[in-house]
XYZ file of C-alpha atoms in Angstrom:
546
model
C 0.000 0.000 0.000
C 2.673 2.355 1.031
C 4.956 2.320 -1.906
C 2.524 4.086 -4.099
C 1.909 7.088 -2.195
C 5.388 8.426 -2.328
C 5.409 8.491 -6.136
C 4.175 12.019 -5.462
C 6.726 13.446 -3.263
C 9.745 11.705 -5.171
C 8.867 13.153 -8.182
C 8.202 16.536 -7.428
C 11.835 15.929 -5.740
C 12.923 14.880 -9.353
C 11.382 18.545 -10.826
C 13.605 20.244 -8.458
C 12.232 20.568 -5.113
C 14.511 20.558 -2.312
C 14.364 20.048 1.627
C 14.880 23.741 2.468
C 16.866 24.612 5.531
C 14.873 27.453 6.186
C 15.017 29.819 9.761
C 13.596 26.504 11.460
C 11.022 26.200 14.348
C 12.324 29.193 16.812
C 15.696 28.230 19.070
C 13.451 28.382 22.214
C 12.563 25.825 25.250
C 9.898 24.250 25.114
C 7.017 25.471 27.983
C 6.564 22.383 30.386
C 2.616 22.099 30.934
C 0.801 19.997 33.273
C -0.691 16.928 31.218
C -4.652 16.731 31.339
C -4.559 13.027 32.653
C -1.434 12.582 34.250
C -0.864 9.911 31.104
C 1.826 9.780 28.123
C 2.760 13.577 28.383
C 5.273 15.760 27.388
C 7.713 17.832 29.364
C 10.592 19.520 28.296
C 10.540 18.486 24.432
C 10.512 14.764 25.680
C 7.272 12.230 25.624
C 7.211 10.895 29.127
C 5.380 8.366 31.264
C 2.752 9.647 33.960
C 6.040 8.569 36.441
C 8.086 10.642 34.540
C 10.209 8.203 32.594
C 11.567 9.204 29.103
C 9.587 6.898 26.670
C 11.586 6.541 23.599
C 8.913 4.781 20.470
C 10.791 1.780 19.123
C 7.923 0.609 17.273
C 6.531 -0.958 13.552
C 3.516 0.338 11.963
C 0.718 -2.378 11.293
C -2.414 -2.515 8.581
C -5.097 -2.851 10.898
C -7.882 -1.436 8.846
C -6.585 -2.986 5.155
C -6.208 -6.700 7.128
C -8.512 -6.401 10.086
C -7.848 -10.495 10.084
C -4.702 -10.243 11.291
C -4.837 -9.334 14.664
C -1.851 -11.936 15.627
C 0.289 -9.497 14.257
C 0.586 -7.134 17.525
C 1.623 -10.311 19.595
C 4.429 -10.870 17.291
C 5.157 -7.143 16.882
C 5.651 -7.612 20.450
C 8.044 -11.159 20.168
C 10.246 -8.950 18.377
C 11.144 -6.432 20.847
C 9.301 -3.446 19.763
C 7.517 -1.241 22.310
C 4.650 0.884 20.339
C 2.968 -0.302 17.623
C 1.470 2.260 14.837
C -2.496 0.843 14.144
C -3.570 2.004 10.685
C -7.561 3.271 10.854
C -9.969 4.328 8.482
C -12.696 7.128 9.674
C -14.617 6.003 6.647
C -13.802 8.583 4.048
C -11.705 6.808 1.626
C -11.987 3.170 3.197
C -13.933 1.021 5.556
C -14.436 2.894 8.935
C -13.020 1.705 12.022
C -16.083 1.020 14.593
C -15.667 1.727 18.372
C -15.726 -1.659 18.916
C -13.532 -2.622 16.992
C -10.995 0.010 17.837
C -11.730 -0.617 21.232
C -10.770 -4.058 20.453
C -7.181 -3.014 18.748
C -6.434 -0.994 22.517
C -7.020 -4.204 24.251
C -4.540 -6.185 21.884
C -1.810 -3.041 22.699
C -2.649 -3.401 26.244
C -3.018 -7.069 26.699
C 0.601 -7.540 24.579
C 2.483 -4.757 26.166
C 2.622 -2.339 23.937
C 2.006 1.569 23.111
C -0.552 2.188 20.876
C -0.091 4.958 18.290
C -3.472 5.255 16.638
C -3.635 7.173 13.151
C -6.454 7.929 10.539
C -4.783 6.998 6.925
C -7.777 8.454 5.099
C -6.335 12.197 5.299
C -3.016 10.711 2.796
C -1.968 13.223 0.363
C -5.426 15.629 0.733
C -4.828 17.912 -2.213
C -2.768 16.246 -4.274
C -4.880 13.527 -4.148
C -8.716 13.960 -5.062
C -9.179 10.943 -2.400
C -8.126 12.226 0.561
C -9.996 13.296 3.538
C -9.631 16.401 5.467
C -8.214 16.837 9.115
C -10.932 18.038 9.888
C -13.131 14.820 9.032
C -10.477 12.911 10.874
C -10.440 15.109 13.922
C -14.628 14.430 13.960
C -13.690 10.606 13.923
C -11.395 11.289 16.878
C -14.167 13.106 19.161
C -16.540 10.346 18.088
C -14.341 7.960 20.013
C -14.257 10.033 22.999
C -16.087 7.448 25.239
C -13.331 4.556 24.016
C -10.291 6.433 24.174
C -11.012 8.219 27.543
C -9.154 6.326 30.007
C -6.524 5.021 27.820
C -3.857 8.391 28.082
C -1.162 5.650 29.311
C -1.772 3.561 26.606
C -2.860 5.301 23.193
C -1.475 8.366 21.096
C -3.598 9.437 19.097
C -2.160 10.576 15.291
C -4.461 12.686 13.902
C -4.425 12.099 10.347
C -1.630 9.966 8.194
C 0.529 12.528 5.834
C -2.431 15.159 5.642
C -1.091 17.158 2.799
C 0.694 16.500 -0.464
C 2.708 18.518 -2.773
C 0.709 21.231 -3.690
C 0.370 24.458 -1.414
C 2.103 22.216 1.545
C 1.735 25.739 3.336
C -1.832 24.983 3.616
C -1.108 22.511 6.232
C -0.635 24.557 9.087
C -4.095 26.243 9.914
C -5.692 22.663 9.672
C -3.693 21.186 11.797
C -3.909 23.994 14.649
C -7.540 23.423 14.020
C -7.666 19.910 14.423
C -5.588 19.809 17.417
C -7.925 22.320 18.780
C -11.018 20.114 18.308
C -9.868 17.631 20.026
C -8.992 19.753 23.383
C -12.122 20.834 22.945
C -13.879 18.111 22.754
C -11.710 16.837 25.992
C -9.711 14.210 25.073
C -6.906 14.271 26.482
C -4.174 12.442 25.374
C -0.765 12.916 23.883
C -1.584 13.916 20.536
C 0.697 13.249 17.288
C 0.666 15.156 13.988
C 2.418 14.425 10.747
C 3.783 16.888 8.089
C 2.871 17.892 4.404
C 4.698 16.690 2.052
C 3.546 13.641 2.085
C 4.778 13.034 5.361
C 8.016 14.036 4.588
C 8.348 18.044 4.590
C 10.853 18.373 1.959
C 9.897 22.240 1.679
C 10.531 22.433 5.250
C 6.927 23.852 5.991
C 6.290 21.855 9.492
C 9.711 22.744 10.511
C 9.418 26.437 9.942
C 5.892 26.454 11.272
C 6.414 23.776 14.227
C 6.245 26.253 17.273
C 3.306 27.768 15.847
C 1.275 24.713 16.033
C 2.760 23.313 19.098
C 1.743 26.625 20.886
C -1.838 25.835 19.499
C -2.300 23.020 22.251
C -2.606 24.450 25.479
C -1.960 20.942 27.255
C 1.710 21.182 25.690
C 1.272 17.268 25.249
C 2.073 17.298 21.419
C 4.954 15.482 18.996
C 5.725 16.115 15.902
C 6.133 13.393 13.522
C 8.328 13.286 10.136
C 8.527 10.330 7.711
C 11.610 9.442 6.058
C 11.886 8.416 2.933
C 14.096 8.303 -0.124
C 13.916 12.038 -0.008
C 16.272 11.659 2.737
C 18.800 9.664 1.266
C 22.044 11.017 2.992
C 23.082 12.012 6.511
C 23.348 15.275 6.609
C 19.610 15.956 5.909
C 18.539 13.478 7.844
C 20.692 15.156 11.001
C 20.251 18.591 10.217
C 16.573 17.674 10.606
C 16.076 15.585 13.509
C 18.932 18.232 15.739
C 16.447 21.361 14.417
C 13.788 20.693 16.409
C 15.981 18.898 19.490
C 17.727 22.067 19.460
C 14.318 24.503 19.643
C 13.256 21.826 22.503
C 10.149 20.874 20.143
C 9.011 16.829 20.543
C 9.707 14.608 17.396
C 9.837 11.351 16.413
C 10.419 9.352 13.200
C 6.890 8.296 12.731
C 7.470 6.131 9.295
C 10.843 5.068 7.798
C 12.050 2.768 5.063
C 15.414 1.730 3.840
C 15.441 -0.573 0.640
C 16.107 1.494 -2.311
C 13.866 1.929 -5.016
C 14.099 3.744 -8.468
C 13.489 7.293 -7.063
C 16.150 6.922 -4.200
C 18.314 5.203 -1.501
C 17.236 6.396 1.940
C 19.910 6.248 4.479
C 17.998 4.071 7.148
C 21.256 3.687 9.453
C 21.785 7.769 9.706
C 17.976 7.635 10.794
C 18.005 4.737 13.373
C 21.716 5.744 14.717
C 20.770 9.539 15.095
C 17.418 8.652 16.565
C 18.953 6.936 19.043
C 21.846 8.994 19.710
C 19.256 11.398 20.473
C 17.160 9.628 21.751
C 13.846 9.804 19.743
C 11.281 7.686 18.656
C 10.996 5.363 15.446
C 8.179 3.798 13.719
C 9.725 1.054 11.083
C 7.147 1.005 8.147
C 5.786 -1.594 7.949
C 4.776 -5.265 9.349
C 3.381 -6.919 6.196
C 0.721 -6.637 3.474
C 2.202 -3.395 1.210
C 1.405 -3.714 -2.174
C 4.976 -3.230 -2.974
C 6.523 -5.989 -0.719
C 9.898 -4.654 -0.654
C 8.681 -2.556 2.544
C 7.371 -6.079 4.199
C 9.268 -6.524 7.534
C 7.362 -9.868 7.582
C 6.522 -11.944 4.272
C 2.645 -12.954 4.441
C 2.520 -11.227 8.232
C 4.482 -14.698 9.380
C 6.858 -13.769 12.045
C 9.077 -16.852 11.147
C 10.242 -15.003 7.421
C 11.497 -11.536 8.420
C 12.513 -9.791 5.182
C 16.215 -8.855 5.124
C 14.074 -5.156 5.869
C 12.510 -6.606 8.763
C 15.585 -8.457 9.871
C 17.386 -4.767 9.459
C 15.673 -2.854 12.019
C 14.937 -5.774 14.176
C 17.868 -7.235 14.509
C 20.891 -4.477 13.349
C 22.564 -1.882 14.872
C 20.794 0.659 16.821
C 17.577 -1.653 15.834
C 14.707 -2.536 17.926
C 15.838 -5.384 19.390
C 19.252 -3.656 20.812
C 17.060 -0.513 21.877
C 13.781 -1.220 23.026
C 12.792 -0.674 26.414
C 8.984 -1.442 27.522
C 6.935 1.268 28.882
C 7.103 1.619 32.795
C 3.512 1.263 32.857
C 3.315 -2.399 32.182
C 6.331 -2.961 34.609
C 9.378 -2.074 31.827
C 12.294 -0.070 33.537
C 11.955 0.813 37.117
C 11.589 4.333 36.629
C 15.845 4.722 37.190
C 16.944 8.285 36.024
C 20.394 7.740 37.286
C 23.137 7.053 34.514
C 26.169 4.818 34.772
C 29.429 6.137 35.495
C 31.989 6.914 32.722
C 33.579 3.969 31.274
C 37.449 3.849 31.188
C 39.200 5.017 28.557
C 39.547 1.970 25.585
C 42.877 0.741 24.568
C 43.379 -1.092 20.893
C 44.515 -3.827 19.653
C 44.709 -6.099 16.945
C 44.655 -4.162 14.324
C 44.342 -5.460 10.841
C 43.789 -3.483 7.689
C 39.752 -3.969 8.119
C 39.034 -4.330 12.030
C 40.672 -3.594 15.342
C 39.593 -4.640 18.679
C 38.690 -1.884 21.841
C 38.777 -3.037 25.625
C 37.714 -1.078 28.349
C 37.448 -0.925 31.957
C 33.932 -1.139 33.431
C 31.434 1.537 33.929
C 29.200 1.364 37.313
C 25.585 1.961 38.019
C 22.950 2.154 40.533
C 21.164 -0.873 39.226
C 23.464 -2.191 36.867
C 24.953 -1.687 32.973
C 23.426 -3.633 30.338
C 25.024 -2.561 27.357
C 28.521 -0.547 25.692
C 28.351 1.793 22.777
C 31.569 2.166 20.728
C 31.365 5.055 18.992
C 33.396 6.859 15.871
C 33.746 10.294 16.718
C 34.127 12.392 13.659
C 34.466 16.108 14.523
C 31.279 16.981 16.450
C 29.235 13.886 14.825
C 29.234 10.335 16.526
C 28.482 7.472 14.511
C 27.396 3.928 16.721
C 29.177 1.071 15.090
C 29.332 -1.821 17.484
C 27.208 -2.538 21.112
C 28.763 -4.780 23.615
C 27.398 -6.073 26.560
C 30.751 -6.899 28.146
C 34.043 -4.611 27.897
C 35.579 -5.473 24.871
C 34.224 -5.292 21.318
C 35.695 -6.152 17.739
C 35.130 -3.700 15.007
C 35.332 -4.636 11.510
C 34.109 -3.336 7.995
C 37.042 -0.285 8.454
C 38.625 1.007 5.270
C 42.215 0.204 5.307
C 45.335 2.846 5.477
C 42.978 4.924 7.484
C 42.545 6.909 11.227
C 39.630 7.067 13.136
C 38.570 7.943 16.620
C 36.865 5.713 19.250
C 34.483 6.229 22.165
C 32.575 4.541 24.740
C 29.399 4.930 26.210
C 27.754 2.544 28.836
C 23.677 1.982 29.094
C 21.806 0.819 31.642
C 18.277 -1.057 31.653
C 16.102 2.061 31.826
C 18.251 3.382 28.473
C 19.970 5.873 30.564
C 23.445 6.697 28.799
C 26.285 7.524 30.980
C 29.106 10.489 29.363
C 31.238 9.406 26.306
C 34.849 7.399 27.484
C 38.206 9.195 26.697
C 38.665 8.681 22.973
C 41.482 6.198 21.649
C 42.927 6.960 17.958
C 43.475 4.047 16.128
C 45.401 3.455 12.170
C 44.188 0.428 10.408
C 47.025 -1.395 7.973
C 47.459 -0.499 4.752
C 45.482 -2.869 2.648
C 47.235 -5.537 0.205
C 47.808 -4.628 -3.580
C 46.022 -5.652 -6.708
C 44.663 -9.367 -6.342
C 46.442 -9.862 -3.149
C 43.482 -11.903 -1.951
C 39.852 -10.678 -4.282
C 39.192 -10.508 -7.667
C 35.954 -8.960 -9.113
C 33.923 -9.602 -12.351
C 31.657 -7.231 -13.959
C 29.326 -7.790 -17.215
C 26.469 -6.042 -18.713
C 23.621 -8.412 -18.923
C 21.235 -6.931 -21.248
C 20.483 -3.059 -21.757
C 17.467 -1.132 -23.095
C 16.786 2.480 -23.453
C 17.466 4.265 -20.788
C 18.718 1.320 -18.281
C 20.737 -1.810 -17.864
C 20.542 -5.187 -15.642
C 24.375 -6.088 -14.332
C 25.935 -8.617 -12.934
C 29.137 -8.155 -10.240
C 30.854 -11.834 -8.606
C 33.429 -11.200 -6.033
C 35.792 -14.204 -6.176
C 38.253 -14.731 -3.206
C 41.768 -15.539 -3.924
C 42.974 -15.539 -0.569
C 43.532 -18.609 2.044
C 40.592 -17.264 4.774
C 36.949 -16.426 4.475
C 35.927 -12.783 4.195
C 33.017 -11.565 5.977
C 30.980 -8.634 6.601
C 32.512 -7.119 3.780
C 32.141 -3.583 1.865
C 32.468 -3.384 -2.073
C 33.724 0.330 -3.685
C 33.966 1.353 -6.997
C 32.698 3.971 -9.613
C 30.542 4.208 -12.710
C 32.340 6.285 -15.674
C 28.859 7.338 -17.519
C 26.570 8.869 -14.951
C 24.798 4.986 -14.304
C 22.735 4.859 -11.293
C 21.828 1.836 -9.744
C 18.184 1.489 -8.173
C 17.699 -2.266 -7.643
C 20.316 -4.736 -6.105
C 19.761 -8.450 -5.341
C 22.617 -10.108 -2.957
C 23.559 -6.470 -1.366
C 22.440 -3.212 -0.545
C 24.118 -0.128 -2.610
C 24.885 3.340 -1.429
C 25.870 5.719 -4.112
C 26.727 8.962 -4.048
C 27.498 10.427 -7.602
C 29.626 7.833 -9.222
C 30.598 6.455 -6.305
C 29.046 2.964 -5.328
C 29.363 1.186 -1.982
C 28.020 -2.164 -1.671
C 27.630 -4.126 1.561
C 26.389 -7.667 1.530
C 22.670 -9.620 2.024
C 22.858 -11.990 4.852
C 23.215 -14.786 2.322
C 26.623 -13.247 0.925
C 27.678 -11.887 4.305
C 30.551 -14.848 3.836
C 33.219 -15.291 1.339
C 34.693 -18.723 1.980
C 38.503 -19.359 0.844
C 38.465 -19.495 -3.006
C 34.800 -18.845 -3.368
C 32.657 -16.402 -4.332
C 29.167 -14.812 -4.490
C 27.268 -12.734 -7.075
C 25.278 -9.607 -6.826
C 22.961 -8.662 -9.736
C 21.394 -5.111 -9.895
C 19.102 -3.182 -12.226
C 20.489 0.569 -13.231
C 19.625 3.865 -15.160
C 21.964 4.833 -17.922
C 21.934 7.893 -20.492
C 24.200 6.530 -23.085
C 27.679 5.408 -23.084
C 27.602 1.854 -20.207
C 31.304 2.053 -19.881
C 32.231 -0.916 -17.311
C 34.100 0.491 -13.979
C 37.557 0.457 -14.164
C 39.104 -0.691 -10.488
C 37.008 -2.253 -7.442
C 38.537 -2.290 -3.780
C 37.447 -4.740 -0.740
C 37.230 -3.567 2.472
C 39.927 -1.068 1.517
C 42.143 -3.147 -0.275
C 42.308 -3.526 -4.357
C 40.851 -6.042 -6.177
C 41.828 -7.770 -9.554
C 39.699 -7.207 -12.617
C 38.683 -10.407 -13.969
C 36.711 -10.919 -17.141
């Protein structure tokens, strides 16, 4: 379902729109407010438990209202780690409306499997742009109608107003309806923490809910509102996706990462491990899209909504760095946490050691905590940026994928069980080897399978010539004619001009001794398909084979 909508907003990308910068949402503190109902509030730009506790959203949005069959999905949703779960509704506009009952029915599923419940109403998608598309205002009616299930439930349920309420055309039009909407509901006298998404079809890339964020968050007069941007292959590199997320942490304003994908497509790559590693570096919310059942399956977390065949999406933010399983920490309310503000001490500062041309290994002496430390962070520290690359729950950790012949700086942080984060380590510098020369231990074939006008389908096998396995391991090289890829099968690409990086699937994660694996791809092309010159392995050169 979801792949569709975003043909939109990519292409309008495409004809030259850009995510502007902007003045931002004013550099000001958020006003702390006294929530209505003591429930999920929030108080100094942070959503917060009636106790207090920081609530961070490590969640996956589910279909609710396209497979209302399904309802096993929100038990495993929970088997997986995640915290929140995002319930798609329809108030009846464009699809079958959600009854009371039967949303009462979806709060007892969150409650009964331990989880937040993020309610939204998907009807409002793309409202004009797309002749379909309901109005806020229709959804905030819906909302009010549900007064007598939802009061009661302000520890449980967010409620999302209305799913990516405004396309591309006069995004600016968002604002008023939103202020308005969030003002029905207060005045109808619900109560809970409410949640509104951007224009742009979620995705704001003319900066219109940033610029006009304080505005709207001023319009509540509970203060008990979060902001919510989707992420998409408009933000397909870092530095949009930080500058961002810090814009509104800086100006104190509540935001989370309310739908995110990673696998490219052909109108972009979005860089999923900027969003989850900066989301949790700050410490916000994210909503993976989505469980299972998009008409595009590529976004499927699960295949057929069966728990047992994660997607190598799925497996992604379950199960990779920064992912849910690594972050999650279940709302205080149905016992998660103990309520512990108090951080661990600073861990000692890490010493190095064997260093190869692709990994090195940190040990540190222990941090100490109140209740105890559950987890280490090893960070890179790049200038002012941190980037997470490895979590250990003892005081050591091996780092590997690092580009050979090359510094970088190392940090520690230590975690305990209520995701307190103590202050970074002393840094350690560390060199890695030079890599090996030309077909010192890989050797990489490229062909053109077949072209057509306009794009190409190619075919790269990695062959290694050395005497150990290679794993975990990072393909570079560069395209000569301005080819883009936009499909891979057997890896995931990042490219930024001509530059390609390619890290593996799980299934090609391994190179044994004199094997190899193959990676096919589909690309765009405007002419000449010259075939790239030189490929390097984890840092090292490669031998072109035929």
């Amino acid at each position: 379902m979801k792949r569709n909508r975003f043909l939109a907003a990519l292409l309008a990308v495409l004809a030259g729109f850009f995510l502007t910068t902007g003045p931002g949402p004013a550099v000001a503190q958020a006003e702390s407010r006294e929530p209505l109902a003591g429930g999920l509030h929030i108080s100094d730009g942070r959503l917060r438990e009636a106790n207090g506790n920081d609530f961070v959203m490590r969640g996956i949005n589910h279909a609710h209202t396209w497979y209302p069959g399904e309802t096993q999905s929100l038990a495993d949703i929970k088997a997986v780690g995640a915290n929140t779960v995002r319930v798609v509704l329809s108030d009846g506009h464009r699809w079958s409306k959600n009854s009371p009952e039967d949303v009462a029915g979806v709060i007892s599923q969150c409650k009964a499997n331990r989880l937040i419940c993020v309610l939204e109403v998907h009807d409002t998608t793309g409202y004009g742009e797309d002749a379909a598309a309901g109005t806020l205002d229709h959804a905030a009616d819906y909302w009010t109608g549900l007064k007598s299930v939802l009061a009661g439930e302000e520890n449980y349920v967010v409620i999302n107003i209305g799913n990516e309420p405004w396309g591309n055309t006069d995004p600016a039009g968002w604002t008023a309806p939103t202020i308005a909407a969030v003002r029905k509901l207060r005045a109808a006298g619900l109560e809970h923490t409410i949640m509104v998404d951007a224009p742009n079809w979620g995705q704001d890339l003319q900066g219109v809910m940033r610029a006009n964020a304080r505005s709207v968050y001023d319009s509540d007069p509970t203060g008990d509102l979060i902001f919510s941007i989707h992420m998409y292959s408009v933000y397909d590199t870092a530095q949009e996706i930080t500058d961002y997320l810090n814009a509104f942490v800086d100006a104190g304003l509540p935001l989370l990462i309310g739908e995110f994908g990673g696998p490219p497509d052909q109108w972009g790559d979005p860089d999923e491990n900027t969003m989850m590693a900066t989301a949790e570096r700050l410490r916000l919310g994210y909503l993976a899209w989505s469980w299972s059942g998009n008409t595009d399956p590529i976004l499927d977390m699960a295949t057929d909504f069966d728990p047992g065949r994660l997607t190598d999406w799925g497996k992604r933010v379950i199960n990779g760095p920064d992912g849910i399983a690594e972050t999650s920490r279940e709302a205080t309310v149905y016992g998660g946490g103990s309520g512990d503000s108090q951080a661990p001490t600073v861990p000692g500062a890490p010493v190095a050691s064997a260093v190869t041309a692709t990994s090195a290994t940190l040990t540190w002496p222990a941090a100490t905590d109140n209740v105890g430390v559950t987890a280490y962070d090893v960070v890179r520290v790049s200038g002012g940026t941190e980037t997470r690359i490895a979590t250990s729950t003892g005081t050591t950790a091996t780092l590997t994928g690092l580009t050979a012949g090359t510094s970088y700086t190392f940090g520690v942080y230590a975690r305990d069980a209520a995701g307190n984060r103590s202050a970074r380590s002393a840094t350690v510098g560390v060199t890695t080897k030079e890599g090996g020369g030309p077909g010192s231990g890989c050797a990489v074939g490229y062909r053109v399978v077949g072209e057509w006008n306009g794009g190409f389908q190619g075919e790269i096998t990695i062959r290694n010539t050395g005497t150990a396995a290679i794993t975990d391991w990072s393909l570079a090289f560069a395209f000569a004619n301005g080819q883009v890829i936009t499909t891979m099968w057997g890896g995931t690409p990042r490219q930024t001009a001509a530059a390609v990086t390619v890290t593996p699937a799980p299934y090609t994660a391994t190179i044994p001794a004199g094997g190899s694996v193959a990676l096919g791809f589909l690309a765009n092309r405007a002419g000449t398909n010259s075939v790239p010159s030189a490929f390097s392995l984890n840092g090292g050169s490669c031998a072109v084979s035929p």
